[in-house]
mmCIF file of C-alpha atoms and ligand atoms in Angstrom:
data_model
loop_
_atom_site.group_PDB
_atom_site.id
_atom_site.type_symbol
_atom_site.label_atom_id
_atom_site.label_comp_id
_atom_site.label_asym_id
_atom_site.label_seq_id
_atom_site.Cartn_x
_atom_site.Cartn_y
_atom_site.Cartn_z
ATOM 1 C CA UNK U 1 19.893 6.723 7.316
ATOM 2 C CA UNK U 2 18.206 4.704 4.660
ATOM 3 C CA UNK U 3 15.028 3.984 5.500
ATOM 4 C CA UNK U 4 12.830 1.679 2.812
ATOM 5 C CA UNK U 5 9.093 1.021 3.306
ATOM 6 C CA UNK U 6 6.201 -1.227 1.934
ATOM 7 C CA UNK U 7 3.311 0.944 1.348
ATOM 8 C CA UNK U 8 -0.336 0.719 -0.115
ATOM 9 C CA UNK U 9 -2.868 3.466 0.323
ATOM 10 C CA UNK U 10 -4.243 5.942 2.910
ATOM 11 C CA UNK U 11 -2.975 4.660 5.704
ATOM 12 C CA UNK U 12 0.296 3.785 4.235
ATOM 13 C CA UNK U 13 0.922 7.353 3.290
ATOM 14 C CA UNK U 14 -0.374 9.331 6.514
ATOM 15 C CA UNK U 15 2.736 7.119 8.466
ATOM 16 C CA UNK U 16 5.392 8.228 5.803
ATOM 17 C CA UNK U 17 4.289 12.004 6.468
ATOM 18 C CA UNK U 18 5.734 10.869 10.273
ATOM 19 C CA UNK U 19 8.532 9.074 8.868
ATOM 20 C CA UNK U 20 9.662 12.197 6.849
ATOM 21 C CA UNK U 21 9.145 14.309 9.961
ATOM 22 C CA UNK U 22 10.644 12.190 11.876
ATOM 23 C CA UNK U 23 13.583 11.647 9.839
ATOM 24 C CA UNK U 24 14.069 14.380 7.871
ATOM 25 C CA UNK U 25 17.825 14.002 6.618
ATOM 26 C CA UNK U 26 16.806 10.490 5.684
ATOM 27 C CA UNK U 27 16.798 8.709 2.500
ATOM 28 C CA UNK U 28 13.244 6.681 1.962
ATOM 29 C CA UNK U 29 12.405 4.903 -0.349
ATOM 30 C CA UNK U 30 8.725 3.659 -0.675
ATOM 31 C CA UNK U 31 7.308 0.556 -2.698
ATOM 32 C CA UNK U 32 4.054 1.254 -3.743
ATOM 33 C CA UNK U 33 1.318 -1.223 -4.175
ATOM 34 C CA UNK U 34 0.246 -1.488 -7.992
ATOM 35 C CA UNK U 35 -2.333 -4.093 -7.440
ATOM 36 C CA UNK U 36 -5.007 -1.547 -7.110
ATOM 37 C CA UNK U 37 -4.142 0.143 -9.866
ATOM 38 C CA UNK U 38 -7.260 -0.032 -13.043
ATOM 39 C CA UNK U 39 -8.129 1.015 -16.629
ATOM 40 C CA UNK U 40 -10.981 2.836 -17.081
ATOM 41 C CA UNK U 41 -12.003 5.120 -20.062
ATOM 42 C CA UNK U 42 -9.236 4.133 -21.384
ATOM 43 C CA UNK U 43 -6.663 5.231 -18.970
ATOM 44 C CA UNK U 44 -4.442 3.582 -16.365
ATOM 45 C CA UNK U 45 -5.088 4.780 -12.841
ATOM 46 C CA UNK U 46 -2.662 3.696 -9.962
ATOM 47 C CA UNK U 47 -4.393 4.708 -6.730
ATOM 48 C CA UNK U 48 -1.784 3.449 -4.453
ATOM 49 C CA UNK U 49 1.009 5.130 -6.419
ATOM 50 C CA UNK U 50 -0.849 8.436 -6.427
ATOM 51 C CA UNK U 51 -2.040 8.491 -2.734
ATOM 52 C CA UNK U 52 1.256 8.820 -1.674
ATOM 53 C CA UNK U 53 2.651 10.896 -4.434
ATOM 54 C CA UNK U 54 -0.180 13.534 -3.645
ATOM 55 C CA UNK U 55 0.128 12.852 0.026
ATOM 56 C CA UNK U 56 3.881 13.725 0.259
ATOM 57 C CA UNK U 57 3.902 16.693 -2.184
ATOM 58 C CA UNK U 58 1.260 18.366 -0.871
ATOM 59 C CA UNK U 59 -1.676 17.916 -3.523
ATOM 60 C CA UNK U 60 -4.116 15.350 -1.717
ATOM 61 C CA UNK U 61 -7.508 16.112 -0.453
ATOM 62 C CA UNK U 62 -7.487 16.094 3.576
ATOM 63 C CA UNK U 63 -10.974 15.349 3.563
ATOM 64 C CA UNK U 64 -11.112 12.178 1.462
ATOM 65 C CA UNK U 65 -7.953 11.445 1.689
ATOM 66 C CA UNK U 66 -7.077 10.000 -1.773
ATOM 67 C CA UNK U 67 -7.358 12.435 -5.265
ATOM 68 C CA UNK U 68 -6.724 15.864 -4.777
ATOM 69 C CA UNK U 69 -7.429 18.933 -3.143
ATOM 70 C CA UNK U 70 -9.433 21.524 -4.715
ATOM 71 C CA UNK U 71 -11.103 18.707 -6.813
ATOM 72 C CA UNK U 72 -14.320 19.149 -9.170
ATOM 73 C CA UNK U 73 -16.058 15.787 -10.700
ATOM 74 C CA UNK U 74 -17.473 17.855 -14.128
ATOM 75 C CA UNK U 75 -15.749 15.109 -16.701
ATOM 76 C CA UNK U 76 -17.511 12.340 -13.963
ATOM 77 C CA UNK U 77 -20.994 14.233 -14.343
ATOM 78 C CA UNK U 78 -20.853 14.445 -18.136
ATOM 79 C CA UNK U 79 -19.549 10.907 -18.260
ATOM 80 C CA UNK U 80 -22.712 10.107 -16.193
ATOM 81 C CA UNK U 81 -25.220 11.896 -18.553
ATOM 82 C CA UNK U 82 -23.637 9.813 -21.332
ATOM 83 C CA UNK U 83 -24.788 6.867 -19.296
ATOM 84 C CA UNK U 84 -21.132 5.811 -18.987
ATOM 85 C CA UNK U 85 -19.532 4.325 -16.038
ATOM 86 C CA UNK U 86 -18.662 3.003 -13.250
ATOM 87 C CA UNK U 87 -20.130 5.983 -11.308
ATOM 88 C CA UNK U 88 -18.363 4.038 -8.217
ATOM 89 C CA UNK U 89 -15.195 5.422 -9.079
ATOM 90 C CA UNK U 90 -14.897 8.998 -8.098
ATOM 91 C CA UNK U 91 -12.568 10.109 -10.963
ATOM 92 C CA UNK U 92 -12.037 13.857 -10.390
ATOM 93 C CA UNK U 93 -11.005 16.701 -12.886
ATOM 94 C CA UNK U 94 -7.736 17.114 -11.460
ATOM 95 C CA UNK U 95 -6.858 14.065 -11.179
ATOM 96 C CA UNK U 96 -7.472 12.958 -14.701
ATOM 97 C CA UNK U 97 -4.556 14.844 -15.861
ATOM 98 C CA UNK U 98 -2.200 12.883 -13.470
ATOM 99 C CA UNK U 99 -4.092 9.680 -15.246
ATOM 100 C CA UNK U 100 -3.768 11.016 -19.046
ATOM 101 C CA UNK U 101 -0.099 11.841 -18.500
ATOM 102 C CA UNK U 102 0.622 8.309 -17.062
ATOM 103 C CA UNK U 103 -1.574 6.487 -19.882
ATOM 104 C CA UNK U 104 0.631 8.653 -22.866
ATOM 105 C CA UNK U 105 3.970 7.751 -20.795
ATOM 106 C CA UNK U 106 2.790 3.838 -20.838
ATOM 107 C CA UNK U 107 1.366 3.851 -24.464
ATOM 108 C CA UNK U 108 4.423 5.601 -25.708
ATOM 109 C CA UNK U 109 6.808 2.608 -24.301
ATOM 110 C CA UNK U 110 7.790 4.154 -20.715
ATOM 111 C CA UNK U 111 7.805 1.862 -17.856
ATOM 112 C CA UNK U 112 5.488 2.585 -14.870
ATOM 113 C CA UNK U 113 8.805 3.284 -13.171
ATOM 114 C CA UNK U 114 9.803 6.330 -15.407
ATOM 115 C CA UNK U 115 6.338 7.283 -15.039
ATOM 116 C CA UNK U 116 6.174 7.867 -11.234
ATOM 117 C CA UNK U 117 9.670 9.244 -11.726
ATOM 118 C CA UNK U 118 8.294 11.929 -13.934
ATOM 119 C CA UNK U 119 4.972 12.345 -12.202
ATOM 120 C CA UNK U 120 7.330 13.019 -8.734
ATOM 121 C CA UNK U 121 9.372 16.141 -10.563
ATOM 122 C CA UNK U 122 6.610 18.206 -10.149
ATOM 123 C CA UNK U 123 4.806 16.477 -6.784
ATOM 124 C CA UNK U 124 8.619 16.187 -4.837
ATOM 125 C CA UNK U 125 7.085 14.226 -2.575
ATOM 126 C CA UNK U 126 10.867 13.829 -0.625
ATOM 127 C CA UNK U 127 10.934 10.281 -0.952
ATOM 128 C CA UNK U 128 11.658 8.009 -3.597
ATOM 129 C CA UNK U 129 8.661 6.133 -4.919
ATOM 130 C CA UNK U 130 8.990 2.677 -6.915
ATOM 131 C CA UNK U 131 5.910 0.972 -8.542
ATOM 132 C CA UNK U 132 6.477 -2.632 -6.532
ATOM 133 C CA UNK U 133 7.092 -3.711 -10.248
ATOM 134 C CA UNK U 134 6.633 -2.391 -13.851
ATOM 135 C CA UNK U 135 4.475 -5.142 -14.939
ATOM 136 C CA UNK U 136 0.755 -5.111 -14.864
ATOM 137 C CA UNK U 137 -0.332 -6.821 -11.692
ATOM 138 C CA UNK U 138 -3.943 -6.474 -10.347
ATOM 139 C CA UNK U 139 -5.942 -7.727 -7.366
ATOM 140 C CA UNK U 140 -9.316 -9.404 -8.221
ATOM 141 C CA UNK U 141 -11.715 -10.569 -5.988
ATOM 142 C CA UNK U 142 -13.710 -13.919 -6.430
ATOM 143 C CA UNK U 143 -17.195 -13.359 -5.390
ATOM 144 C CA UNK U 144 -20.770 -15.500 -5.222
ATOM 145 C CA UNK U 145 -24.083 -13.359 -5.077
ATOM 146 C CA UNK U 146 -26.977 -13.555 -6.973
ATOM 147 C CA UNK U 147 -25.412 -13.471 -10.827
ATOM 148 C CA UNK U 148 -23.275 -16.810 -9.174
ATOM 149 C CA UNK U 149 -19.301 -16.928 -8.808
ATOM 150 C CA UNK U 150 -17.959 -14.604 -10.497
ATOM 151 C CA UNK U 151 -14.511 -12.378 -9.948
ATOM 152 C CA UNK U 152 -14.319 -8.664 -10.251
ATOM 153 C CA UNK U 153 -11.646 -5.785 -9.906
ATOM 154 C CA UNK U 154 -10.850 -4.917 -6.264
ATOM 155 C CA UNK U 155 -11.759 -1.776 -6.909
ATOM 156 C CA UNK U 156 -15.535 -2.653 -7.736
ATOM 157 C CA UNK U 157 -15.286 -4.910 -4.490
ATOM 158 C CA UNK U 158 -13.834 -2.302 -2.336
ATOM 159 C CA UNK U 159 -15.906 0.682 -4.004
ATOM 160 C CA UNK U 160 -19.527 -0.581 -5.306
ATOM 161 C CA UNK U 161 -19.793 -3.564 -2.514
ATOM 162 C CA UNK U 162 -18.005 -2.103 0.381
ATOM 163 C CA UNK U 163 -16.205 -5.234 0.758
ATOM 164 C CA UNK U 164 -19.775 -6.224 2.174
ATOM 165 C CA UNK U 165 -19.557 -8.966 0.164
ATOM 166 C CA UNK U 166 -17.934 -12.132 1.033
ATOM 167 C CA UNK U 167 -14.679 -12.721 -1.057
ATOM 168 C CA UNK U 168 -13.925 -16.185 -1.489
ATOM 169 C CA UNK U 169 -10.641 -15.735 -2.903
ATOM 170 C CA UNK U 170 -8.396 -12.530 -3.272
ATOM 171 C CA UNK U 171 -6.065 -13.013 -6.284
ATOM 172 C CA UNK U 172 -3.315 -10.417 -7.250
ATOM 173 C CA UNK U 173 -3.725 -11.354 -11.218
ATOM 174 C CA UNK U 174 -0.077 -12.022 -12.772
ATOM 175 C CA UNK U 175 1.809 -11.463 -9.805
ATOM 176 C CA UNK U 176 3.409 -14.836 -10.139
ATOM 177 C CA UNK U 177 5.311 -13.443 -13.072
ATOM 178 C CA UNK U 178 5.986 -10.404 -12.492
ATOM 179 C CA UNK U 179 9.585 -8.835 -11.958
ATOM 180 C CA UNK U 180 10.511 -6.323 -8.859
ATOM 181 C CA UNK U 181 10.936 -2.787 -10.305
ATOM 182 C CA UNK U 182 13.959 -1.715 -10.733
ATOM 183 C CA UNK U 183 15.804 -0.633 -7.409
ATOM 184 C CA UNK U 184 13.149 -2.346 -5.151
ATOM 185 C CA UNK U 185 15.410 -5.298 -3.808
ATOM 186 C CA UNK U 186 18.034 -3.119 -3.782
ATOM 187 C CA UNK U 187 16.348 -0.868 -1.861
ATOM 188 C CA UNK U 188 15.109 -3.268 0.891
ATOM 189 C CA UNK U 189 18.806 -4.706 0.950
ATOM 190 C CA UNK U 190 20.568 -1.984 1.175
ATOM 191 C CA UNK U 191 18.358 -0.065 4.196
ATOM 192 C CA UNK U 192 19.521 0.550 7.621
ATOM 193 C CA UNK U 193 15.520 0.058 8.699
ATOM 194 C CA UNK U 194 12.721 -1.593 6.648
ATOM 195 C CA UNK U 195 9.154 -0.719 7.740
ATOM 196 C CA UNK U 196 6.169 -2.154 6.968
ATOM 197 C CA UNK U 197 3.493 0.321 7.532
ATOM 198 C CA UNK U 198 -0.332 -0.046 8.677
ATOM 199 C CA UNK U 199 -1.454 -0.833 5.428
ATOM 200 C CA UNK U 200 -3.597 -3.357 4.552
ATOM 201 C CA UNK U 201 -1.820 -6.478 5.169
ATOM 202 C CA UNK U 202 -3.588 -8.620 2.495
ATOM 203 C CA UNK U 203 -4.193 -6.264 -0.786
ATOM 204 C CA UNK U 204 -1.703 -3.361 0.013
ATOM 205 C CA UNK U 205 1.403 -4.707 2.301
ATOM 206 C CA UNK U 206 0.694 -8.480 0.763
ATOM 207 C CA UNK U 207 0.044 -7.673 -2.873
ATOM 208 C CA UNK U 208 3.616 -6.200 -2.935
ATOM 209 C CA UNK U 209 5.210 -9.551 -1.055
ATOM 210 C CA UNK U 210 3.608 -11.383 -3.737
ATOM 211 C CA UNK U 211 5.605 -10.115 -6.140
ATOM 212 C CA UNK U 212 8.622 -12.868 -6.498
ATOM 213 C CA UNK U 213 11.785 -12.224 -4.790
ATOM 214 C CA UNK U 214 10.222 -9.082 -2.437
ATOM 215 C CA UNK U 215 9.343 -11.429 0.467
ATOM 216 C CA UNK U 216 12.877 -13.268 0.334
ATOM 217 C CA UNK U 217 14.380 -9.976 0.126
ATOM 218 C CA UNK U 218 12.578 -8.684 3.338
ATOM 219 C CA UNK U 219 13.536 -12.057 5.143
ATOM 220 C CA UNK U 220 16.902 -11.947 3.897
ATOM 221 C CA UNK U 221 17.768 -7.901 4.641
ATOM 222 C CA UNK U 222 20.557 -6.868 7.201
ATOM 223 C CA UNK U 223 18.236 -3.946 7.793
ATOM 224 C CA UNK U 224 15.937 -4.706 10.831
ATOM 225 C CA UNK U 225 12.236 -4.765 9.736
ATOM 226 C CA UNK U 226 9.284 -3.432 11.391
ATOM 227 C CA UNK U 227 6.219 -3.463 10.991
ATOM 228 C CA UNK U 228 3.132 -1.328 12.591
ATOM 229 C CA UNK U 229 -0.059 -2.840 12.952
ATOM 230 C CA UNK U 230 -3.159 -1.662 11.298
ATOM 231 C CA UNK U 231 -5.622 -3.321 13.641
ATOM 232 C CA UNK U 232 -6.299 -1.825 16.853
ATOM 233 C CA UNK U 233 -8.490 -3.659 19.451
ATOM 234 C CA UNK U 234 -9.948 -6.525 16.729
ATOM 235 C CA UNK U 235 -10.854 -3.887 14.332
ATOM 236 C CA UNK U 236 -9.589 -2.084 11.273
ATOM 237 C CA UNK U 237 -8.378 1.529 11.938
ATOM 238 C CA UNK U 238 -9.810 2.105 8.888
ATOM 239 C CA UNK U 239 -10.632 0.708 5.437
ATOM 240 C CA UNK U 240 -12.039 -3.070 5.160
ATOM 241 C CA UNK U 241 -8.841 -4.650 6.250
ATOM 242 C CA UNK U 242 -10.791 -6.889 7.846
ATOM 243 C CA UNK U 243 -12.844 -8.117 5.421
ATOM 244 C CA UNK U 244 -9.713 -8.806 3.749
ATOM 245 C CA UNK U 245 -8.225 -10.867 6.314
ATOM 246 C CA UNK U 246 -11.323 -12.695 6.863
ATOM 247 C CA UNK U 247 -10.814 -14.227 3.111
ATOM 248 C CA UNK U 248 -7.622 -15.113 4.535
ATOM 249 C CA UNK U 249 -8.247 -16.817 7.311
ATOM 250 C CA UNK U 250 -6.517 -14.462 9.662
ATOM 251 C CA UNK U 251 -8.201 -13.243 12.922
ATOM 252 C CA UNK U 252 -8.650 -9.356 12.991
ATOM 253 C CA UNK U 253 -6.490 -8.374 15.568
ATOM 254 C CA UNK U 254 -2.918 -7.139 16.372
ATOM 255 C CA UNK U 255 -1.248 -10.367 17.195
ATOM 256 C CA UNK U 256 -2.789 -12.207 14.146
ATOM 257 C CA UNK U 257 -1.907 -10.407 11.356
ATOM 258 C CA UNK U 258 1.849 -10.009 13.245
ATOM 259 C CA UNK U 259 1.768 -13.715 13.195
ATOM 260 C CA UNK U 260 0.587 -13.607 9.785
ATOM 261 C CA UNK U 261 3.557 -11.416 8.680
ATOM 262 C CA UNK U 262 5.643 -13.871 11.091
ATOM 263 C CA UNK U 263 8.583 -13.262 12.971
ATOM 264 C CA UNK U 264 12.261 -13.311 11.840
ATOM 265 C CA UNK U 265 13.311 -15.008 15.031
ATOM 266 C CA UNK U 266 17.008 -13.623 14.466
ATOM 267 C CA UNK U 267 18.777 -16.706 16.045
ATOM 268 C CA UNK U 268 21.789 -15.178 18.755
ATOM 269 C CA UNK U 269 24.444 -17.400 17.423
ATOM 270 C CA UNK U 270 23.561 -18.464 13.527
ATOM 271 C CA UNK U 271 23.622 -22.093 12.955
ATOM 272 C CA UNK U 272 22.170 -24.398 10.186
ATOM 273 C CA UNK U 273 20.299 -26.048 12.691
ATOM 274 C CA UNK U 274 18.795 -22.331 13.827
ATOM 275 C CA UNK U 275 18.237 -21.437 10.547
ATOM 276 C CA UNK U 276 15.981 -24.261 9.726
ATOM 277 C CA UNK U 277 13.830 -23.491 13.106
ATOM 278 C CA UNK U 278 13.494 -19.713 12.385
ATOM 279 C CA UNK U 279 9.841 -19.067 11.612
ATOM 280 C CA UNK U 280 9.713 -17.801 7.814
ATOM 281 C CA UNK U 281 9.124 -14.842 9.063
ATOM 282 C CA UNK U 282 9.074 -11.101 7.528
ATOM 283 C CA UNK U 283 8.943 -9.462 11.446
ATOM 284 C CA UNK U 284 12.248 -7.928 14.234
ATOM 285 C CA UNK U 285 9.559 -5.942 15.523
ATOM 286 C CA UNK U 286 5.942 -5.390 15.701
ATOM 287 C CA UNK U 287 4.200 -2.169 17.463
ATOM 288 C CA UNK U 288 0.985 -3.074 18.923
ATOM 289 C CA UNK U 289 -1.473 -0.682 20.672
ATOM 290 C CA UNK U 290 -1.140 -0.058 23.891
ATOM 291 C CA UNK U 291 -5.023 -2.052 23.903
ATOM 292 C CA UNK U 292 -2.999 -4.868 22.616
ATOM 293 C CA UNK U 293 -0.687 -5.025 24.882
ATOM 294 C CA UNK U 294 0.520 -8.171 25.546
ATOM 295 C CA UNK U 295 0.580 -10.001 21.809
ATOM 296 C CA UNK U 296 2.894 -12.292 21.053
ATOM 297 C CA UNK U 297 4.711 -12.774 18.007
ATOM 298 C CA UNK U 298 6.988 -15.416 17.756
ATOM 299 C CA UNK U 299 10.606 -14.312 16.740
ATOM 300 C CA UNK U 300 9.933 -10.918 17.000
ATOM 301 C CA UNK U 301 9.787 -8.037 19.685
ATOM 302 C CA UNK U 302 6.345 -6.596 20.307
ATOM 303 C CA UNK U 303 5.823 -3.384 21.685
ATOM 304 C CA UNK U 304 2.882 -1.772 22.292
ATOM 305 C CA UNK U 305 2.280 2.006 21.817
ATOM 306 C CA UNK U 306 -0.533 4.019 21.075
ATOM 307 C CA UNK U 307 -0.787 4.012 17.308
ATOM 308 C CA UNK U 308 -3.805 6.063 16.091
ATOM 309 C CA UNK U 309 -2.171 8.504 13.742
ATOM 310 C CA UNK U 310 -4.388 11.500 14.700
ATOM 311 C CA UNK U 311 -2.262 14.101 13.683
ATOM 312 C CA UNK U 312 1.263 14.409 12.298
ATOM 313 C CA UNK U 313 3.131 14.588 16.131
ATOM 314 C CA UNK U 314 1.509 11.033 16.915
ATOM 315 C CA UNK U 315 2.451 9.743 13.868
ATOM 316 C CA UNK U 316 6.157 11.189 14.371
ATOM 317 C CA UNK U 317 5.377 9.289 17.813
ATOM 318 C CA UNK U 318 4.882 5.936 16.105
ATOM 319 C CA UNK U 319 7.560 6.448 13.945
ATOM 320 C CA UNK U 320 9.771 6.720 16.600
ATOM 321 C CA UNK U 321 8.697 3.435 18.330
ATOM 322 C CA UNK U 322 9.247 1.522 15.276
ATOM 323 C CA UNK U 323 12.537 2.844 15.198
ATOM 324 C CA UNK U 324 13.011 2.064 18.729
ATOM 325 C CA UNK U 325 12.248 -1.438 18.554
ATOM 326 C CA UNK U 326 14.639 -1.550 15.697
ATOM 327 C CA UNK U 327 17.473 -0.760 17.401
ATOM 328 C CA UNK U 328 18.255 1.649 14.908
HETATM 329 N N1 FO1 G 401 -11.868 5.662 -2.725
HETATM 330 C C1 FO1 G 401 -13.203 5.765 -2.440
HETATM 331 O O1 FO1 G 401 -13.615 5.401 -1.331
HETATM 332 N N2 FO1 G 401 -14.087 6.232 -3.364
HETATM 333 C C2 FO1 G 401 -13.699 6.640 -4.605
HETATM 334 O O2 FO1 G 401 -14.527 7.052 -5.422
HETATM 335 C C3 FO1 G 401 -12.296 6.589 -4.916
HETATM 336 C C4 FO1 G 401 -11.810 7.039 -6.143
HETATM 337 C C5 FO1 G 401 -10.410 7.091 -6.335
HETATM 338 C C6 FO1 G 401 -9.871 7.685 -7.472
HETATM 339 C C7 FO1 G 401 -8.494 7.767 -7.628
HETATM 340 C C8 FO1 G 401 -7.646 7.263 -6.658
HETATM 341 O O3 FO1 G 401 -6.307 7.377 -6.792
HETATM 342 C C9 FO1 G 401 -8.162 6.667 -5.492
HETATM 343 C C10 FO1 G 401 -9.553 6.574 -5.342
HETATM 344 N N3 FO1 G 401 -10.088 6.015 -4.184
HETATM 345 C C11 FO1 G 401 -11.426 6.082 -3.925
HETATM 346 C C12 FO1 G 401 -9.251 5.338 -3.215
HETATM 347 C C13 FO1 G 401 -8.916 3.935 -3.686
HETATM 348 O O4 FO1 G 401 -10.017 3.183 -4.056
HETATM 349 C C14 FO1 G 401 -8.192 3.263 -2.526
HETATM 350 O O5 FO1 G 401 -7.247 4.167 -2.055
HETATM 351 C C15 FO1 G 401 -7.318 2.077 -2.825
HETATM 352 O O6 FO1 G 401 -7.375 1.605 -4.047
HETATM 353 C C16 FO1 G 401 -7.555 1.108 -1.697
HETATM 354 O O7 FO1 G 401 -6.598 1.446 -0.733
#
């Protein structure tokens, strides 16, 4: 089975651990978010990207649940007696090397795609991971406090402000002309199942739909698409998903951001006339937990299962109902 997902961060790469258990004889391929991704010292650092790369081959820390295991900060604390920041942005020991062998790949002429390819020889993470594209898209946040409007990296929003901050607009910088990677719309047209995992909808899951041609290819697939939502009960499993959808206008809960994504509404017997009245929709299925029962997504089936991934079985658990409700 070829199984192709959207995925940002943290939570994105906890449900592919359940979709490799799962499925283990499967094919997946996962589209990472780059929208995170930042320069800093001089070096390009693609959170998203390395989440699930250390996530899937074994090399991310448990407890934090991004960077690696085993991690010391000693370049961060010599950085800091040089005065020299941001001290928001936990950049372990470890993980610099991952960061300094990605920056030499990208100065030398190497697209971010043959960089994650070489980065995943030695993590194996068992799927196949695609940058959403090779050109340099990132997600800025417009902001007004005290030093007025101003915008800053998502990562100083999410990291130094906590998101506590109101964002008036959340802008994934370039994205308008930016290419999919190579093999991503293949990839989602080509799948027997496309999932769309609780990640967050606006900067992870959205970031990557922004990029032109992704969200056509996702309505357009043969593959049924699910997706499993990140809200449970009107708040954010975890992460500031909901301060994201806030700048969005979209209620936090279940049934709004499945309404956000929109349903596919599959008509039974295809017809112009059909076609024109299907919502624009990305959604065949939406799981829902079971305190959400009852949501309602136009054009798509909801089904609601309990979806806190506290260890790998209910993960495998979820999985499973997302593949249930796709039929597949
Ligand atoms: N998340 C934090 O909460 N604090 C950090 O200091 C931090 C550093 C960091 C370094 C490398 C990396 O790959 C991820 C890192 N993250 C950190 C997570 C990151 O900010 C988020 O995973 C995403 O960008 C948002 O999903």
């Amino acid at each position: 089975m070829r199984v192709t997902a959207l995925a940002g961060g943290i939570g994105g790469a906890r449900f592919l651990r359940g979709v490799l258990a799962a499925l283990p004889d499967a094919d997946v391929t996962v589209i990472g978010n780059t929208g995170d991704d930042i320069t800093l010292h001089g070096l390009r650092i693609c959170p998203d990207l390395d989440t699930v790369m250390y996530t899937l081959g074994g090399g991310i820390s448990a407890e934090r649940g991004w960077g690696r295991e085993d991690e010391s900060f000693v370049v961060a604390e010599e950085l800091a007696a040089y005065g020299v920041g941001p001290a928001w942005f936990g950049l372990g020991d470890r993980d610099l090397a991952t960061h300094l062998v990605r920056t030499e790949m990208l100065d030398a002429g190497y697209p971010l795609s043959d960089v994650v390819r070489a980065l995943c020889e030695r993590w194996q993470p068992g799927v196949r991971l695609l940058p959403m594209t090779d050109d340099r898209v990132e997600t800025h946040v417009v902001i007004a406090d005290d030093d007025g409007q101003r915008a800053v990296h998502f990562q100083e929003w999410w990291l130094r402000l906590r998101a506590a901050v109101p964002a008036q607009a959340i802008v994934p910088l370039r994205a308008e002309t930016a290419k999919p990677a190579p093999g991503v719309l293949d990839a989602i047209g080509e799948a027997d199942v496309v999932l769309l995992p609780p990640s967050n909808p606006v900067v992870s899951i959205g970031t990557i739909l922004a990029v032109p041609g992704v969200r056509d290819a996702v309505r357009e697939t043969a593959a049924p698409v699910v997706g499993v939502s990140p809200i449970i009960g009107g708040a954010a499993v975890r992460g500031m998903a909901d301060a994201c959808l806030t700048a969005i206008g979209v209620e936090t809960s279940a049934q709004a951001v499945g309404v956000h994504y929109g349903g596919r509404g599959r008509a039974a017997v295809p017809s112009a006339a059909a076609d024109a009245a299907a919502p624009a929709g990305l959604l065949d299925g939406w799981l829902v937990d079971t305190v959400d029962a009852g949501a309602v997504v136009p054009g798509a089936t909801v089904l609601a299962r309990p979806l806190l991934m506290t260890d790998l079985a209910a993960t495998v658990a979820i999985v499973r109902s997302a593949l249930e409700v796709a039929g597949v």
